[in-house]
Rosetta silent file (secondary structure, phi, psi, omega in degrees, C-alpha in Angstrom):
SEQUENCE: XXXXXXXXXXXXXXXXXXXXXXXXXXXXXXXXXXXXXXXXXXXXXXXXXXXXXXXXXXXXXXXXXXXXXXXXXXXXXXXXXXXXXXXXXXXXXXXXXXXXXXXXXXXXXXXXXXXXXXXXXXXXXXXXXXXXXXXXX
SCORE:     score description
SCORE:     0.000 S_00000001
   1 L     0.000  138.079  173.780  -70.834 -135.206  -42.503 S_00000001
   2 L   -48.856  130.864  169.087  -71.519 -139.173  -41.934 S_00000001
   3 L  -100.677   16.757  145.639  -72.578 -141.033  -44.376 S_00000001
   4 L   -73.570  156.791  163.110  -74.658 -142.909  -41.674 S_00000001
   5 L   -84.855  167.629 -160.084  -78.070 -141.747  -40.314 S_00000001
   6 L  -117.744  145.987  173.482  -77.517 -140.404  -36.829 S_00000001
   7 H   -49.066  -37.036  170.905  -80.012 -141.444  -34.129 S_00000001
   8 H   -64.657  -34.858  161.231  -81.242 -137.883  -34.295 S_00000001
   9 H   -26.754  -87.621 -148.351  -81.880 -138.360  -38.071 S_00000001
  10 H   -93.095    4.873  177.863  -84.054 -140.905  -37.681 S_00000001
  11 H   -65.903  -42.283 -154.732  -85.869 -139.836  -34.682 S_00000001
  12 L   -63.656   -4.084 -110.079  -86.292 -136.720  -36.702 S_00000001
  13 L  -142.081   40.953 -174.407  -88.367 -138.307  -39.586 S_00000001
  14 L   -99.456   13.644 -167.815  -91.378 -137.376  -38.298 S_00000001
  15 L   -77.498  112.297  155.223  -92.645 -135.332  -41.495 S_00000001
  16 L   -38.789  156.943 -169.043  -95.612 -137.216  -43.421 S_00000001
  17 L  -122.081  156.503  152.015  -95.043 -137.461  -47.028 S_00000001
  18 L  -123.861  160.464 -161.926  -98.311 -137.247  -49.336 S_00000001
  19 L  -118.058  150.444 -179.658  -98.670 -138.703  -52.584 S_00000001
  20 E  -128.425  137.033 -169.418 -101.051 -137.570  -55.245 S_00000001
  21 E  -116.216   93.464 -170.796 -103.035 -140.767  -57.500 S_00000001
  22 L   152.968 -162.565  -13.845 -103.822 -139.162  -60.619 S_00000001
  23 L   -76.485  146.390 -157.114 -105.334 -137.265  -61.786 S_00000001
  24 L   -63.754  152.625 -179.290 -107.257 -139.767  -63.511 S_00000001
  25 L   -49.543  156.716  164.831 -107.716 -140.261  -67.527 S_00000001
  26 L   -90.597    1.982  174.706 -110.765 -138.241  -68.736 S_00000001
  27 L   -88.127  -16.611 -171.671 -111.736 -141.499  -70.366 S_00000001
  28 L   -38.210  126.783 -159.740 -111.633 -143.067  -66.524 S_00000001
  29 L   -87.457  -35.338 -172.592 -115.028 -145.041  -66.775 S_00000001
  30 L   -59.085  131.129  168.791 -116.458 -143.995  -63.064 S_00000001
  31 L   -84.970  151.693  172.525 -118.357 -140.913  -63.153 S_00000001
  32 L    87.920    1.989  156.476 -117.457 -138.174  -61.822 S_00000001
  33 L  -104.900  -44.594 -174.291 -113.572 -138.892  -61.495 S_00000001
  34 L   -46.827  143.592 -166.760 -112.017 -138.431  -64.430 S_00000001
  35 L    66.376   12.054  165.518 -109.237 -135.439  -64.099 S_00000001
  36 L  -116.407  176.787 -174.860 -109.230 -135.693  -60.875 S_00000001
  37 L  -106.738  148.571  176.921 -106.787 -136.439  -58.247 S_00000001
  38 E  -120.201  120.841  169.843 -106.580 -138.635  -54.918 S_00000001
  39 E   -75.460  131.978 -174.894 -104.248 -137.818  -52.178 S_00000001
  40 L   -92.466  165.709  146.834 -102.460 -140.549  -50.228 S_00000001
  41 L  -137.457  166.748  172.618 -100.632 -139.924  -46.938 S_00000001
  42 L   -76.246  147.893 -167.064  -98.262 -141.813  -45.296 S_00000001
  43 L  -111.014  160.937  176.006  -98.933 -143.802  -42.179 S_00000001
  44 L   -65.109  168.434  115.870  -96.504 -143.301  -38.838 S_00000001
  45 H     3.075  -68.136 -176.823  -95.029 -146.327  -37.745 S_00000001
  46 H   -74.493  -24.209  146.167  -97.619 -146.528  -34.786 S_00000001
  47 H   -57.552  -28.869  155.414 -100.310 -146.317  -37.781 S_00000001
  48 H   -54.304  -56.030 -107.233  -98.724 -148.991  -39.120 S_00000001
  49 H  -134.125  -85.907  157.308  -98.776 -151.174  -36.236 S_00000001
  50 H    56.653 -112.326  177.234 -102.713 -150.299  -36.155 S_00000001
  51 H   -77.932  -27.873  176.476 -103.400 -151.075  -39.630 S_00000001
  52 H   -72.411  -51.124 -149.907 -101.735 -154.516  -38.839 S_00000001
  53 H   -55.184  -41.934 -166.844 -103.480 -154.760  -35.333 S_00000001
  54 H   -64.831  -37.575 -171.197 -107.245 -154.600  -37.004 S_00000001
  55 L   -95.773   29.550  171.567 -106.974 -157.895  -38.480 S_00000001
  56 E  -118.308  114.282  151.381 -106.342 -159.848  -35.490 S_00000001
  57 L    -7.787  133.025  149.344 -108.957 -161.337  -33.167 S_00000001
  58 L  -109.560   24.616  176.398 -108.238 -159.431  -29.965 S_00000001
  59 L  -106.533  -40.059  175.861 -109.639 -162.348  -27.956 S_00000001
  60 L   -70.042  -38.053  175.436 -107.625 -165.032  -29.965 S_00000001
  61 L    97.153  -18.873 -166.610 -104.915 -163.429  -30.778 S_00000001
  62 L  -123.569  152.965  173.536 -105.507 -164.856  -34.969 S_00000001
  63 E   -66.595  152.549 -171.576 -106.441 -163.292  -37.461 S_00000001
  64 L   -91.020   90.912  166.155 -109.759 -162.359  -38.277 S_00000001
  65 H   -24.141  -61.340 -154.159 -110.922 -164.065  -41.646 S_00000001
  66 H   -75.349  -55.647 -176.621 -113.981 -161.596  -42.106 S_00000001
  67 H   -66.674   -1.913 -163.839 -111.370 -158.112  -41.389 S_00000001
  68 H   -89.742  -49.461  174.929 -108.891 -159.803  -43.320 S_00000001
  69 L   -56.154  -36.026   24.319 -110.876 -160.029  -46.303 S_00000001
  70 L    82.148  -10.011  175.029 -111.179 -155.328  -45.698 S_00000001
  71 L   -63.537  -38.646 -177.194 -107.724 -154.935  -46.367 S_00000001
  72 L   -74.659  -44.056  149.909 -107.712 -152.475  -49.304 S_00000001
  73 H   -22.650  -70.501  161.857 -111.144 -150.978  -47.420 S_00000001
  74 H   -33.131  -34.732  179.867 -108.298 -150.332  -44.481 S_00000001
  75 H   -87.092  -55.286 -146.133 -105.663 -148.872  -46.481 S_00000001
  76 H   -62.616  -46.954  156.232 -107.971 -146.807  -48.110 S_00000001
  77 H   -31.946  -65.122 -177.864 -109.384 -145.628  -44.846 S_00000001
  78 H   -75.609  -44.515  168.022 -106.151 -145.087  -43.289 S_00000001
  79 H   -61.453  -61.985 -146.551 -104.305 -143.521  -46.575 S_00000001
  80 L  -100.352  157.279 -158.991 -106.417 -141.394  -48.326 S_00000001
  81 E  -175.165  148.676 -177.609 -107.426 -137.432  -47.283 S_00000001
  82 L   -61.208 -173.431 -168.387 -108.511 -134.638  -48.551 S_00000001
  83 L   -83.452   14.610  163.788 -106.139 -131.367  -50.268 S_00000001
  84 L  -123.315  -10.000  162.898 -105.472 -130.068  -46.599 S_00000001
  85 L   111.186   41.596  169.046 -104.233 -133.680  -45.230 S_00000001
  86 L  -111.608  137.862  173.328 -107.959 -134.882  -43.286 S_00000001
  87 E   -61.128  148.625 -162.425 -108.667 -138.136  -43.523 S_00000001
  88 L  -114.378  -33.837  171.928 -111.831 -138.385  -45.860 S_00000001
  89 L   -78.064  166.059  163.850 -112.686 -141.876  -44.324 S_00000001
  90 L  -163.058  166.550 -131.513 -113.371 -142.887  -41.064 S_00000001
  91 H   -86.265  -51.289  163.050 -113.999 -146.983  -39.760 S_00000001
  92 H   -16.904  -62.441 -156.065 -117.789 -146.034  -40.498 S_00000001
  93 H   -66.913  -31.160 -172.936 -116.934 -146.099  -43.861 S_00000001
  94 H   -69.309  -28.746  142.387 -115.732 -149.631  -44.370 S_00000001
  95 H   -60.538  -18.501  171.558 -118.415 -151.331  -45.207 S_00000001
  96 L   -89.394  -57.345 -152.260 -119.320 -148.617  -48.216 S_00000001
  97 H   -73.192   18.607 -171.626 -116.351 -148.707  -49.333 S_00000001
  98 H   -88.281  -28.316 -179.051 -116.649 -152.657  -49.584 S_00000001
  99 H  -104.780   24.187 -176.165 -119.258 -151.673  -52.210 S_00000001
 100 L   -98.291  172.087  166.719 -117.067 -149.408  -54.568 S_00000001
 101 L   -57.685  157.242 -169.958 -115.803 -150.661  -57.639 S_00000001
 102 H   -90.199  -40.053  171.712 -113.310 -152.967  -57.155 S_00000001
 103 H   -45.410  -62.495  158.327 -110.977 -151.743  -60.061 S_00000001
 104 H     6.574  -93.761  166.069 -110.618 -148.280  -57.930 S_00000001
 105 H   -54.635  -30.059 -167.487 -110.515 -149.427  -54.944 S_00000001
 106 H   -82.259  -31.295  155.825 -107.251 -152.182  -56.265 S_00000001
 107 H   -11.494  -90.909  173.515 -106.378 -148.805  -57.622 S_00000001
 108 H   -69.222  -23.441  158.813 -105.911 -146.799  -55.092 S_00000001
 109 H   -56.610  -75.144 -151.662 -104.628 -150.005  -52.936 S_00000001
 110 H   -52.533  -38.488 -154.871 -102.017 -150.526  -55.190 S_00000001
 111 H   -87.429  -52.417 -178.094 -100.423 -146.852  -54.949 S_00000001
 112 H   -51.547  -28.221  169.304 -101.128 -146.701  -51.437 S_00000001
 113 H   -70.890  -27.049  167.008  -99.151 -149.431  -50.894 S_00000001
 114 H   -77.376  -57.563  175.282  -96.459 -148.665  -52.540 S_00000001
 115 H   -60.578   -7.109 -148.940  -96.107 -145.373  -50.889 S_00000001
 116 H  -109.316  -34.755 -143.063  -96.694 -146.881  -47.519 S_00000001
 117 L    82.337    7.757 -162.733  -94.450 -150.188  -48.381 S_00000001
 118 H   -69.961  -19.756  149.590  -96.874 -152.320  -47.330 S_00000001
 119 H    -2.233  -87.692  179.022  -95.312 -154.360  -50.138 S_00000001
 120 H   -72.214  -47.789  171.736  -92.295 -155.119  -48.965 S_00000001
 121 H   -62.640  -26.947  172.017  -93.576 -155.963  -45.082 S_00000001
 122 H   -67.907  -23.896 -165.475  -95.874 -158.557  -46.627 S_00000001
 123 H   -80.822  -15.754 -174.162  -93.206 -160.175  -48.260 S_00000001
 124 H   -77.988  -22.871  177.058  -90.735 -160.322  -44.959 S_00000001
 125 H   -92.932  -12.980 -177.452  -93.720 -161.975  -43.444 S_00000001
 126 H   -91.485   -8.845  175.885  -94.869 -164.668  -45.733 S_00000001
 127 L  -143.961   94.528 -146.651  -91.055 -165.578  -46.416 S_00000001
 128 L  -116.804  137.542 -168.077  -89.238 -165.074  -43.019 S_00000001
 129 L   -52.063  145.208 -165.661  -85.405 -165.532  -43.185 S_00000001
 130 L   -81.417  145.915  162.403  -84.562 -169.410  -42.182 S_00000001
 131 L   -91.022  119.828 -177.514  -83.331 -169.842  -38.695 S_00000001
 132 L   -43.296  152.574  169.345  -79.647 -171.217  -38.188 S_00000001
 133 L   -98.439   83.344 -178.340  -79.062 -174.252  -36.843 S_00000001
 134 H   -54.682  -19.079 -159.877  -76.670 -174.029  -34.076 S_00000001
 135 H   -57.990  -31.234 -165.724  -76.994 -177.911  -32.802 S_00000001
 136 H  -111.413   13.976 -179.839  -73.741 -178.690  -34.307 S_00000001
 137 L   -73.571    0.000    0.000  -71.463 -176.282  -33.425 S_00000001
C-alpha cells in the first residue's frame, strides 16, 4: 500500500461527515436549548464554491457589502440539519436568523467552521503567498 492518496482515493471522498455541537450546558441561557444538540454537516466542494459565490455581486463581479455582512446566517443555513441529515434552514431563513442571538449564532459559526475549514481558506485569501520575481533571472 502507498503512502500517497491515489486519484481514486480522492475521487472517492464523497462521504459527508456530520458533526454534533453540544449538547449544550443545562445552564445554557437560551430557552429551550439547554441539553440539547446541533448537527453540522459538511459542505461538498461545489457547496463550498456556493457558499463563496453568494457574496459576490453577480452583475459586478465584487462583493456584496449587505450579503457579506450574512456570513454566519450562510454557514448556518448551509451547515446545520436535522438527526436524519435535512437541512433545517433554507435562504428564506436568513433574515430570521439575522435576528437570533448573536452569541449562538458565533456559536454555531465557530464549530461550523472549523468542521468545514472555512478557517483556513480565509486565511490563504487575505494572506496570498508573494509572487516571485523572475525579472532578473
Amino acid at each position: 500500500m502507498s503512502e500517497y492518496a491515489t486519484r481514486d482515493d480522492i475521487l472517492g471522498a464523497k462521504e459527508v461527515r456530520f458533526c454534533d455541537f453540544g449538547p449544550l450546558p443545562d445552564d445554557f441561557p437560551i430557552p429551550g436549548l439547554a441539553g440539547k444538540k446541533i448537527r453540522l454537516k459538511s459542505m461538498t466542494a461545489k457547496e463550498n464554491v456556493a457558499y463563496e459565490e453568494f457574496f459576490v455581486d453577480a452583475v459586478t463581479g465584487k462583493e456584496d457589502e449587505n450579503r457579506k455582512k450574512l456570513y454566519r446566517e450562510k454557514a448556518i443555513i448551509d451547515c446545520v440539519v436535522d438527526g436524519d441529515g435535512s437541512r433545517m434552514f433554507t435562504i428564506d431563513d436568513i433574515r430570521k436568523l439575522s435576528k437570533v442571538d448573536g452569541a449562538l449564532l458565533g456559536a454555531i459559526y465557530d464549530r461550523a467552521s472549523k468542521h468545514n475549514r472555512f478557517d483556513e481558506a480565509d486565511l490563504v485569501k487575505k494572506k496570498p503567498e508573494p509572487t516571485p520575481d523572475f525579472s532578473s533571472s
